[in-house]
Short mmCIF file of C-alpha atoms and ligand atoms in Angstrom, two decimals:
data_model
loop_
_atom_site.label_atom_id
_atom_site.label_comp_id
_atom_site.label_asym_id
_atom_site.label_seq_id
_atom_site.Cartn_x
_atom_site.Cartn_y
_atom_site.Cartn_z
CA MET V 1 37.67 42.75 14.19
CA SER V 2 34.30 44.53 14.13
CA GLU V 3 33.66 47.44 16.50
CA SER V 4 30.88 45.52 18.25
CA LEU V 5 33.16 42.50 18.92
CA PHE V 6 35.87 44.87 20.18
CA PHE V 7 33.29 46.47 22.52
CA THR V 8 32.07 43.06 23.68
CA ILE V 9 35.60 41.92 24.55
CA SER V 10 36.26 45.20 26.40
CA SER V 11 33.02 44.70 28.34
CA LEU V 12 33.97 41.07 29.08
CA ARG V 13 37.38 42.20 30.37
CA HIS V 14 35.67 44.77 32.62
CA THR V 15 33.23 42.12 33.89
CA ILE V 16 36.09 39.77 34.84
CA LEU V 17 37.94 42.57 36.62
CA SER V 18 34.88 43.75 38.56
CA THR V 19 33.77 40.21 39.45
CA SER V 20 37.25 39.39 40.79
CA LYS V 21 36.61 41.75 43.72
CA ILE V 22 34.41 38.96 45.15
CA ILE V 23 37.59 36.85 45.46
CA LEU V 24 39.61 39.60 47.13
CA SER V 25 36.89 40.42 49.69
CA ALA V 26 35.97 36.77 50.52
CA ALA V 27 35.17 36.03 54.18
CA ASP V 28 32.80 33.18 55.12
CA LEU V 29 33.86 30.58 52.51
CA GLN V 30 31.06 28.01 53.17
CA ILE V 31 33.25 25.16 51.85
CA THR V 32 31.55 21.99 50.57
CA GLU V 33 33.02 18.73 49.24
CA LYS V 34 32.31 17.64 45.66
CA THR V 35 33.84 14.24 44.76
CA SER V 36 36.24 14.02 47.71
CA ALA V 37 37.84 15.95 50.60
CA LYS V 38 40.38 17.20 48.05
CA ASP V 39 37.73 18.39 45.56
CA LEU V 40 36.16 21.43 47.23
CA VAL V 41 33.96 24.37 46.26
CA THR V 42 33.09 27.58 48.13
CA GLN V 43 30.18 29.98 47.95
CA TYR V 44 32.54 32.33 46.08
CA ASP V 45 33.16 29.87 43.21
CA ARG V 46 29.37 29.85 42.72
CA GLN V 47 28.98 33.64 43.16
CA VAL V 48 31.71 34.39 40.60
CA GLN V 49 30.20 31.86 38.17
CA GLU V 50 26.68 33.31 38.55
CA ARG V 51 27.93 36.87 38.09
CA LEU V 52 29.92 35.97 34.96
CA ILE V 53 27.11 33.95 33.34
CA ALA V 54 24.55 36.71 33.99
CA ALA V 55 26.81 39.42 32.54
CA ILE V 56 27.94 37.38 29.51
CA SER V 57 24.33 36.37 28.74
CA GLU V 58 23.56 40.12 28.43
CA LEU V 59 26.67 40.76 26.30
CA VAL V 60 26.21 37.76 23.99
CA PRO V 61 22.50 36.79 23.88
CA GLY V 62 22.00 33.07 23.22
CA ALA V 63 25.50 32.13 24.45
CA GLU V 64 25.97 28.64 25.83
CA PHE V 65 28.10 27.84 28.89
CA VAL V 66 30.41 25.08 30.07
CA SER V 67 31.25 26.06 33.62
CA GLU V 68 32.90 24.07 36.40
CA GLU V 69 30.20 24.56 39.02
CA SER V 70 27.19 24.05 36.70
CA ALA V 71 25.72 20.55 36.39
CA GLU V 72 24.31 21.40 32.93
CA LYS V 73 27.07 21.67 30.28
CA GLY V 74 26.37 23.62 27.08
CA ASN V 75 27.21 22.71 23.48
CA ILE V 76 30.92 23.37 22.81
CA LYS V 77 30.12 23.72 19.07
CA ALA V 78 27.45 26.42 19.51
CA ASP V 79 27.68 29.80 17.74
CA ASP V 80 29.03 31.21 21.02
CA THR V 81 30.16 29.04 23.95
CA PHE V 82 31.87 30.34 27.08
CA ILE V 83 34.01 27.87 29.06
CA ILE V 84 34.39 29.19 32.61
CA ASP V 85 36.43 28.27 35.66
CA PRO V 86 35.18 30.80 38.21
CA ILE V 87 38.09 30.20 40.58
CA ASP V 88 40.89 28.04 39.19
CA GLY V 89 43.06 27.08 42.16
CA THR V 90 40.19 26.76 44.63
CA THR V 91 42.39 24.91 47.15
CA ASN V 92 44.89 27.81 47.11
CA PHE V 93 41.96 30.23 47.56
CA ILE V 94 40.61 28.23 50.54
CA HIS V 95 44.04 28.30 52.22
CA GLN V 96 44.51 32.02 51.41
CA MET V 97 47.62 31.28 49.34
CA GLY V 98 46.77 33.57 46.42
CA ASN V 99 47.71 32.03 43.04
CA CYS V 100 44.15 31.52 41.84
CA ALA V 101 42.42 32.92 38.77
CA ILE V 102 39.19 33.55 36.91
CA SER V 103 39.39 31.75 33.53
CA VAL V 104 37.00 32.55 30.68
CA ALA V 105 37.28 31.16 27.14
CA TRP V 106 35.01 32.27 24.27
CA TYR V 107 34.62 29.68 21.53
CA LYS V 108 32.78 30.29 18.25
CA HIS V 109 31.47 27.17 16.41
CA GLY V 110 33.92 25.02 18.38
CA GLU V 111 36.98 27.16 17.62
CA PRO V 112 38.80 29.36 20.18
CA PHE V 113 38.07 33.09 19.65
CA TYR V 114 39.15 34.79 22.91
CA GLY V 115 40.71 33.64 26.19
CA ALA V 116 41.26 35.49 29.48
CA VAL V 117 42.91 34.36 32.73
CA TYR V 118 43.00 36.92 35.55
CA ASP V 119 44.90 36.55 38.84
CA PRO V 120 43.38 39.21 41.13
CA ASN V 121 45.99 38.79 43.86
CA ALA V 122 48.84 39.52 41.44
CA ASP V 123 46.67 41.84 39.30
CA GLU V 124 47.86 39.98 36.19
CA PHE V 125 45.46 39.82 33.24
CA PHE V 126 46.52 37.27 30.59
CA GLU V 127 44.49 37.32 27.37
CA ALA V 128 44.56 36.46 23.69
CA LYS V 129 42.31 36.91 20.65
CA ALA V 130 42.74 34.19 18.00
CA GLY V 131 45.38 35.25 15.46
CA GLU V 132 46.74 38.10 17.60
CA ASP V 133 49.53 38.46 20.20
CA ALA V 134 48.99 36.96 23.64
CA LEU V 135 49.13 39.74 26.24
CA LEU V 136 49.94 40.16 29.92
CA ASN V 137 48.45 43.45 31.20
CA GLY V 138 48.39 44.67 27.60
CA LYS V 139 52.00 43.76 26.72
CA PRO V 140 52.90 40.92 24.25
CA ILE V 141 54.26 37.72 25.80
CA HIS V 142 56.18 34.79 24.34
CA VAL V 143 57.18 31.33 25.51
CA SER V 144 60.77 30.84 26.67
CA ASP V 145 63.34 29.41 24.26
CA ALA V 146 65.67 28.37 27.10
CA PRO V 147 66.69 24.71 27.26
CA LEU V 148 65.13 22.47 29.91
CA GLY V 149 68.28 22.66 32.06
CA ASN V 150 67.74 26.43 32.45
CA SER V 151 63.97 26.14 33.03
CA ILE V 152 61.45 25.76 35.85
CA VAL V 153 58.98 22.89 35.30
CA LEU V 154 55.48 23.35 36.70
CA PHE V 155 53.23 20.37 37.33
CA GLY V 156 49.82 19.44 38.69
CA THR V 157 49.13 16.50 40.95
CA ALA V 158 45.61 15.66 39.69
CA PRO V 159 44.52 15.45 43.35
CA TYR V 160 40.95 14.44 42.43
CA ASN V 161 42.33 11.34 40.66
CA PRO V 162 44.51 9.29 43.05
CA GLU V 163 44.78 6.55 40.38
CA LEU V 164 47.11 8.95 38.52
CA THR V 165 49.47 9.65 41.45
CA ASP V 166 52.09 7.04 40.46
CA LEU V 167 52.14 8.30 36.85
CA THR V 168 52.47 11.91 38.01
CA PHE V 169 55.51 11.24 40.17
CA GLU V 170 57.11 8.93 37.56
CA LEU V 171 56.91 11.82 35.07
CA LEU V 172 58.19 14.25 37.69
CA ARG V 173 61.16 11.98 38.46
CA LYS V 174 61.89 11.86 34.73
CA VAL V 175 62.14 15.66 34.34
CA PHE V 176 63.51 16.64 37.77
CA GLY V 177 67.06 15.57 36.89
CA LYS V 178 66.95 17.49 33.58
CA CYS V 179 65.46 20.86 34.63
CA GLN V 180 66.55 23.76 36.87
CA ASP V 181 63.80 23.01 39.45
CA ILE V 182 60.12 22.10 39.83
CA ARG V 183 57.10 23.91 41.28
CA ARG V 184 53.51 22.86 42.09
CA MET V 185 51.65 26.20 42.09
CA GLY V 186 48.03 24.91 42.24
CA SER V 187 46.29 26.62 39.31
CA ALA V 188 46.47 24.93 35.92
CA ALA V 189 45.26 28.03 34.08
CA LEU V 190 47.97 30.20 35.65
CA ASP V 191 50.61 27.48 35.18
CA ILE V 192 49.91 27.43 31.43
CA CYS V 193 50.03 31.27 31.39
CA HIS V 194 53.39 31.23 33.23
CA VAL V 195 54.68 29.02 30.40
CA ALA V 196 53.13 31.39 27.82
CA CYS V 197 55.00 34.40 29.24
CA GLY V 198 58.30 32.51 29.55
CA ARG V 199 58.52 32.33 33.35
CA ALA V 200 58.45 28.51 33.20
CA GLY V 201 59.57 26.25 30.36
CA LEU V 202 57.11 23.38 30.80
CA TYR V 203 53.91 22.42 32.62
CA PHE V 204 52.24 19.02 32.77
CA GLU V 205 49.30 17.40 34.55
CA ALA V 206 47.96 13.87 34.09
CA THR V 207 44.34 15.03 33.85
CA LEU V 208 42.45 18.32 33.59
CA SER V 209 38.88 19.41 32.87
CA PRO V 210 38.12 21.69 29.89
CA TRP V 211 37.51 24.79 32.08
CA ASP V 212 41.02 24.44 33.58
CA TYR V 213 42.79 24.89 30.21
CA ALA V 214 40.33 26.29 27.61
CA ALA V 215 41.33 29.97 27.95
CA ALA V 216 45.02 29.43 28.75
CA ALA V 217 45.38 27.10 25.73
CA LEU V 218 44.66 30.00 23.33
CA ILE V 219 46.96 32.34 25.29
CA LEU V 220 49.72 29.69 25.06
CA LYS V 221 49.15 29.15 21.32
CA GLU V 222 49.31 32.87 20.54
CA SER V 223 52.51 33.11 22.61
CA GLY V 224 54.21 30.51 20.41
CA GLY V 225 53.64 27.49 22.66
CA SER V 226 51.91 24.14 22.20
CA LEU V 227 49.41 22.22 24.32
CA VAL V 228 49.57 18.47 23.74
CA ASN V 229 48.49 15.39 25.70
CA LEU V 230 50.90 12.79 27.12
CA SER V 231 50.71 10.94 23.78
CA GLY V 232 51.92 14.07 21.96
CA GLN V 233 48.60 14.86 20.27
CA GLU V 234 47.32 18.47 20.16
CA VAL V 235 44.76 19.07 22.93
CA ARG V 236 41.42 20.08 21.36
CA LEU V 237 38.52 21.30 23.50
CA SER V 238 36.39 18.43 24.77
CA LEU V 239 34.06 17.82 27.71
CA GLU V 240 36.20 14.75 28.48
CA LYS V 241 39.20 15.13 30.82
CA THR V 242 42.63 15.06 29.18
CA SER V 243 46.29 14.98 30.14
CA VAL V 244 48.15 18.18 29.22
CA VAL V 245 51.75 19.20 28.50
CA ALA V 246 52.44 22.89 27.80
CA GLY V 247 55.65 24.40 26.40
CA ASN V 248 57.49 24.97 23.17
CA MET V 249 57.90 21.78 21.11
CA ASN V 250 61.68 21.63 21.68
CA ILE V 251 61.41 21.59 25.47
CA ILE V 252 58.47 19.16 25.33
CA ALA V 253 60.64 16.79 23.26
CA GLU V 254 63.66 17.33 25.55
CA SER V 255 61.58 16.49 28.65
CA GLY V 256 60.99 12.89 27.51
CA ILE V 257 57.55 12.77 29.14
CA ILE V 258 55.64 12.21 25.89
CA SER V 259 55.04 8.54 25.03
CA LYS V 260 53.81 8.42 21.41
CA GLN V 261 50.82 6.09 21.03
CA LYS V 262 51.89 3.10 18.89
C1 LIP X 1 42.43 22.70 39.75
C2 LIP X 1 43.59 22.87 38.81
C3 LIP X 1 44.80 22.13 39.36
C4 LIP X 1 44.47 20.67 39.41
C5 LIP X 1 43.25 20.43 40.28
C6 LIP X 1 42.06 21.27 39.84
P1 LIP X 1 40.17 23.98 40.31
O1 LIP X 1 41.34 23.46 39.29
O2 LIP X 1 43.89 24.22 38.62
O3 LIP X 1 45.97 22.30 38.58
O4 LIP X 1 45.56 19.96 39.95
O5 LIP X 1 42.92 19.06 40.16
O6 LIP X 1 41.62 20.82 38.58
O7 LIP X 1 39.43 22.74 40.73
O8 LIP X 1 40.83 24.65 41.44
O9 LIP X 1 39.33 24.90 39.47
#
């Protein structure tokens, strides 16, 4: 990797760390509803997003952005596109439950180049550069090779999409009897990172937006894991929502939640 790219990634890491202080010092949330009373945003989601976009635009002139709280979505095939979730786990953040993260993915010509997911409450910085080890606070991480029966399964409830509730709990019922236990932690990006570092064996959610998974998908890949949809196809970055299943391929197969498209 060139010295200038190395410097840019170091500067991006520093920007994420410094911007995260906004989350830790939050006070007057100024909560507003987006699509429903379950789909909320605070002034801090917007502040973090603005701070990140301004800093990255200096670091990578001409960069395009796909960010959760921006109406305008950039071109995911541009020379440089940053896919940002300023606060993944906003509902946890609103209820002061921790377990939320800043997620930033850097794509080059539509291919993942760098991904970072930072949980400021736990001070855990997950990151990966394409083709290199996935890291947690600078140390290599790897998915678990434990069988499903010895594994925690994480899941999301797709709360913004009540039409998917029955499917979610059918899938949950299917795995609950086969795994050690289940958890709903509330941040898709962190859930996928918990799979990447081997804390959990599997994560699934019936629908996610690109900013929820874009960075964690690269971290998972470089930790030896796979991100597929509920039909078993590899998840590729798209502006369309997609179902996701994260794990190693053995545990994904063992779970029985994939239904191959005919
Ligand atoms: C959230 C995800 C969560 C999912 C929610 C929402 P947000 O992201 O992390 O797993 O269930 O629907 O997408 O909205 O907090 O950035």
